[in-house]
Amino acid sequence: MLKLARTNAEAHLFMDLHPCACGERRFARTSSVVTIDGELASRYTGACARCGAARLFEFRLPLEILQPPPTGVIYGGAEPSQLLDPGEWLSVSDDYARSVPVATKLDGDALRSARQRLASAVAALDEVRKFAPPGAVEVPPTAFTTPFGRAMWDKEPGRFRLVRLDAVRAAYAQAAERL
C-alpha cells in the first residue's frame, strides 16, 4: 500500500531527503495523478541530475486536499506523517533554522527566503509534535521508525519533550517576526 503524502510540500520534502543511489538529491520532476490499486496517487518521475538514473516516487493522495496558507508553510493535517518520522522532522527543522543568516541585515529576496525558511522550521516542529499522543509530555520512542530518526532520539531524547519543542517553535516564530 502506498504511503500518504498529505500535501505537495510533504511529498517534495520526502523526495529531497531520499537521494539517488549515486548520492544526488536533485532531479527535475514531472508529476501526474494516477490510479494505483484503485486509489488516487501522485506519481513523480525524472532523471537524476548527476547520473541520469530514472527516479520514481508514488504517494497516495489524501481524501481532502489541504490548501497551502497564504503565508507560512503546512506539511499536513492533524494526523502524523506516514512519510517521515519525528526524528526526521526535527532534523528538517534544524536544517531550515541553521540556513537562516543571523548576523546580516536582510532585505528583498534574502529577507523573504529567511522568513520562508523559518516558517518551514516552525512547520516541521509542528509535525514532530503530532507524534505525541494526547496528554503525553514527549514524543514516545515507539514513534521513531527509521534508523535516522531513532538515532536522533538516542542522541538527545530531551529534544522531543513537548515543552522543549514548544520553546524552540516560539523562538523560531519570534525570530521570523523580528526579520
CSV table of C-alpha atoms in Angstrom, one decimal:
chain,number,residue,atom,x,y,z
A,1,MET,CA,0.0,0.0,0.0
A,2,LEU,CA,1.3,3.5,-0.9
A,3,LYS,CA,2.1,5.9,1.9
A,4,LEU,CA,0.0,9.0,2.2
A,5,ALA,CA,1.6,12.4,1.2
A,6,ARG,CA,-0.7,14.8,2.9
A,7,THR,CA,0.5,17.8,0.9
A,8,ASN,CA,2.7,18.5,-2.1
A,9,ALA,CA,5.1,20.2,0.3
A,10,GLU,CA,5.5,16.9,2.2
A,11,ALA,CA,5.9,14.9,-0.9
A,12,HIS,CA,8.6,17.2,-2.3
A,13,LEU,CA,10.4,17.2,1.1
A,14,PHE,CA,10.4,13.4,1.2
A,15,MET,CA,11.9,13.2,-2.3
A,16,ASP,CA,14.5,15.8,-1.4
A,17,LEU,CA,15.5,13.7,1.6
A,18,HIS,CA,15.9,10.5,-0.4
A,19,PRO,CA,18.8,10.7,-2.8
A,20,CYS,CA,19.6,8.6,-5.8
A,21,ALA,CA,21.9,5.7,-5.4
A,22,CYS,CA,24.8,8.0,-6.6
A,23,GLY,CA,24.0,10.4,-3.7
A,24,GLU,CA,22.4,13.2,-5.7
A,25,ARG,CA,19.2,14.6,-4.3
A,26,ARG,CA,18.3,16.9,-7.3
A,27,PHE,CA,16.2,15.7,-10.2
A,28,ALA,CA,13.8,17.6,-12.5
A,29,ARG,CA,10.4,16.3,-11.5
A,30,THR,CA,7.2,15.8,-13.5
A,31,SER,CA,4.1,14.8,-11.7
A,32,SER,CA,0.9,13.2,-12.7
A,33,VAL,CA,-2.2,11.9,-10.9
A,34,VAL,CA,-2.7,8.2,-11.4
A,35,THR,CA,-4.7,5.3,-10.0
A,36,ILE,CA,-2.8,2.6,-8.2
A,37,ASP,CA,-4.6,-0.3,-6.7
A,38,GLY,CA,-7.9,1.6,-7.0
A,39,GLU,CA,-6.6,4.7,-5.2
A,40,LEU,CA,-5.7,8.1,-6.5
A,41,ALA,CA,-2.0,8.7,-6.3
A,42,SER,CA,0.7,11.2,-7.2
A,43,ARG,CA,3.5,9.9,-9.4
A,44,TYR,CA,6.7,11.9,-9.6
A,45,THR,CA,9.3,10.9,-12.3
A,46,GLY,CA,12.5,12.3,-13.6
A,47,ALA,CA,16.2,11.7,-14.2
A,48,CYS,CA,18.9,12.1,-11.6
A,49,ALA,CA,20.8,15.4,-12.2
A,50,ARG,CA,24.2,13.6,-11.7
A,51,CYS,CA,24.0,10.1,-13.2
A,52,GLY,CA,20.8,10.3,-15.2
A,53,ALA,CA,19.2,7.3,-13.4
A,54,ALA,CA,15.4,7.2,-13.6
A,55,ARG,CA,13.7,8.4,-10.3
A,56,LEU,CA,10.2,7.4,-9.4
A,57,PHE,CA,8.1,8.3,-6.3
A,58,GLU,CA,4.5,7.4,-5.8
A,59,PHE,CA,2.3,8.6,-2.9
A,60,ARG,CA,-1.4,8.1,-2.0
A,61,LEU,CA,-3.4,11.3,-2.3
A,62,PRO,CA,-5.4,12.5,0.7
A,63,LEU,CA,-9.2,12.4,0.5
A,64,GLU,CA,-9.2,16.2,1.2
A,65,ILE,CA,-6.6,18.4,-0.4
A,66,LEU,CA,-5.1,20.9,2.1
A,67,GLN,CA,-4.6,24.3,0.6
A,68,PRO,CA,-1.3,26.0,1.4
A,69,PRO,CA,-1.7,29.0,3.6
A,70,PRO,CA,-1.2,32.5,2.1
A,71,THR,CA,1.8,32.9,4.4
A,72,GLY,CA,3.7,30.2,6.2
A,73,VAL,CA,4.1,26.5,5.5
A,74,ILE,CA,1.9,23.5,6.1
A,75,TYR,CA,3.0,19.9,5.6
A,76,GLY,CA,-0.2,18.1,6.7
A,77,GLY,CA,-3.4,17.9,8.7
A,78,ALA,CA,-3.8,16.9,12.3
A,79,GLU,CA,-2.6,13.3,11.8
A,80,PRO,CA,1.1,12.4,12.0
A,81,SER,CA,3.1,11.9,8.8
A,82,GLN,CA,3.4,8.5,7.2
A,83,LEU,CA,6.4,9.6,5.2
A,84,LEU,CA,8.8,11.0,7.8
A,85,ASP,CA,9.2,10.1,11.5
A,86,PRO,CA,9.6,12.7,14.3
A,87,GLY,CA,13.4,12.5,14.2
A,88,GLU,CA,13.5,13.2,10.5
A,89,TRP,CA,11.1,16.2,11.0
A,90,LEU,CA,13.3,17.6,13.8
A,91,SER,CA,16.3,17.3,11.6
A,92,VAL,CA,14.4,19.1,8.8
A,93,SER,CA,13.6,21.9,11.3
A,94,ASP,CA,17.2,22.1,12.4
A,95,ASP,CA,18.4,22.4,8.8
A,96,TYR,CA,16.0,25.1,7.9
A,97,ALA,CA,16.7,27.1,11.0
A,98,ARG,CA,20.5,26.8,10.5
A,99,SER,CA,20.2,28.1,7.0
A,100,VAL,CA,19.0,31.5,8.1
A,101,PRO,CA,21.8,34.1,8.3
A,102,VAL,CA,21.9,35.6,11.8
A,103,ALA,CA,24.4,38.4,11.7
A,104,THR,CA,23.4,40.2,8.5
A,105,LYS,CA,20.8,42.8,7.6
A,106,LEU,CA,18.5,41.2,5.1
A,107,ASP,CA,16.2,42.7,2.5
A,108,GLY,CA,14.4,41.8,-0.7
A,109,ASP,CA,14.7,38.1,-1.7
A,110,ALA,CA,17.1,37.3,1.1
A,111,LEU,CA,14.6,38.5,3.6
A,112,ARG,CA,11.7,36.6,2.0
A,113,SER,CA,13.9,33.5,1.9
A,114,ALA,CA,14.9,33.8,5.5
A,115,ARG,CA,11.2,34.2,6.6
A,116,GLN,CA,10.2,31.2,4.4
A,117,ARG,CA,13.0,29.0,6.0
A,118,LEU,CA,11.9,29.9,9.5
A,119,ALA,CA,8.3,29.2,8.6
A,120,SER,CA,9.4,25.8,7.3
A,121,ALA,CA,11.4,25.2,10.5
A,122,VAL,CA,8.2,26.0,12.6
A,123,ALA,CA,6.0,23.8,10.4
A,124,ALA,CA,8.5,20.9,10.7
A,125,LEU,CA,8.4,21.3,14.5
A,126,ASP,CA,4.6,21.2,14.4
A,127,GLU,CA,4.9,17.9,12.6
A,128,VAL,CA,7.2,16.4,15.3
A,129,ARG,CA,4.5,17.3,17.9
A,130,LYS,CA,1.8,15.4,16.1
A,131,PHE,CA,3.5,12.1,17.0
A,132,ALA,CA,2.8,12.7,20.8
A,133,PRO,CA,-0.4,11.2,22.0
A,134,PRO,CA,-2.9,13.4,23.8
A,135,GLY,CA,-1.8,14.1,27.4
A,136,ALA,CA,1.8,13.0,26.7
A,137,VAL,CA,4.8,15.1,27.8
A,138,GLU,CA,7.0,13.8,25.0
A,139,VAL,CA,7.1,12.0,21.7
A,140,PRO,CA,7.3,8.3,22.6
A,141,PRO,CA,10.3,6.2,21.5
A,142,THR,CA,7.9,3.9,19.5
A,143,ALA,CA,7.2,6.8,17.1
A,144,PHE,CA,10.7,6.6,15.6
A,145,THR,CA,10.5,4.2,12.7
A,146,THR,CA,13.7,5.0,10.7
A,147,PRO,CA,17.3,4.4,11.7
A,148,PHE,CA,18.0,8.1,11.2
A,149,GLY,CA,15.0,9.2,13.4
A,150,ARG,CA,15.9,6.6,16.0
A,151,ALA,CA,19.5,8.0,16.1
A,152,MET,CA,18.1,11.5,16.7
A,153,TRP,CA,16.1,10.1,19.7
A,154,ASP,CA,19.1,8.2,21.0
A,155,LYS,CA,21.4,11.2,20.8
A,156,GLU,CA,19.2,13.6,22.6
A,157,PRO,CA,15.7,12.4,23.7
A,158,GLY,CA,15.1,15.6,25.7
A,159,ARG,CA,14.7,17.4,22.4
A,160,PHE,CA,11.4,15.5,21.9
A,161,ARG,CA,9.8,16.8,25.1
A,162,LEU,CA,6.8,18.9,24.2
A,163,VAL,CA,7.8,21.8,26.4
A,164,ARG,CA,11.1,22.0,24.6
A,165,LEU,CA,9.6,21.7,21.2
A,166,ASP,CA,7.2,24.5,22.1
A,167,ALA,CA,10.0,26.7,23.3
A,168,VAL,CA,12.1,26.2,20.2
A,169,ARG,CA,9.0,26.8,18.0
A,170,ALA,CA,8.3,30.1,19.8
A,171,ALA,CA,11.9,31.2,19.4
A,172,TYR,CA,11.8,30.5,15.6
A,173,ALA,CA,8.5,32.3,15.2
A,174,GLN,CA,9.8,35.3,17.2
A,175,ALA,CA,13.0,35.3,15.0
A,176,ALA,CA,10.8,35.4,11.9
A,177,GLU,CA,8.8,38.3,13.3
A,178,ARG,CA,12.0,40.3,14.0
A,179,LEU,CA,13.2,40.0,10.5
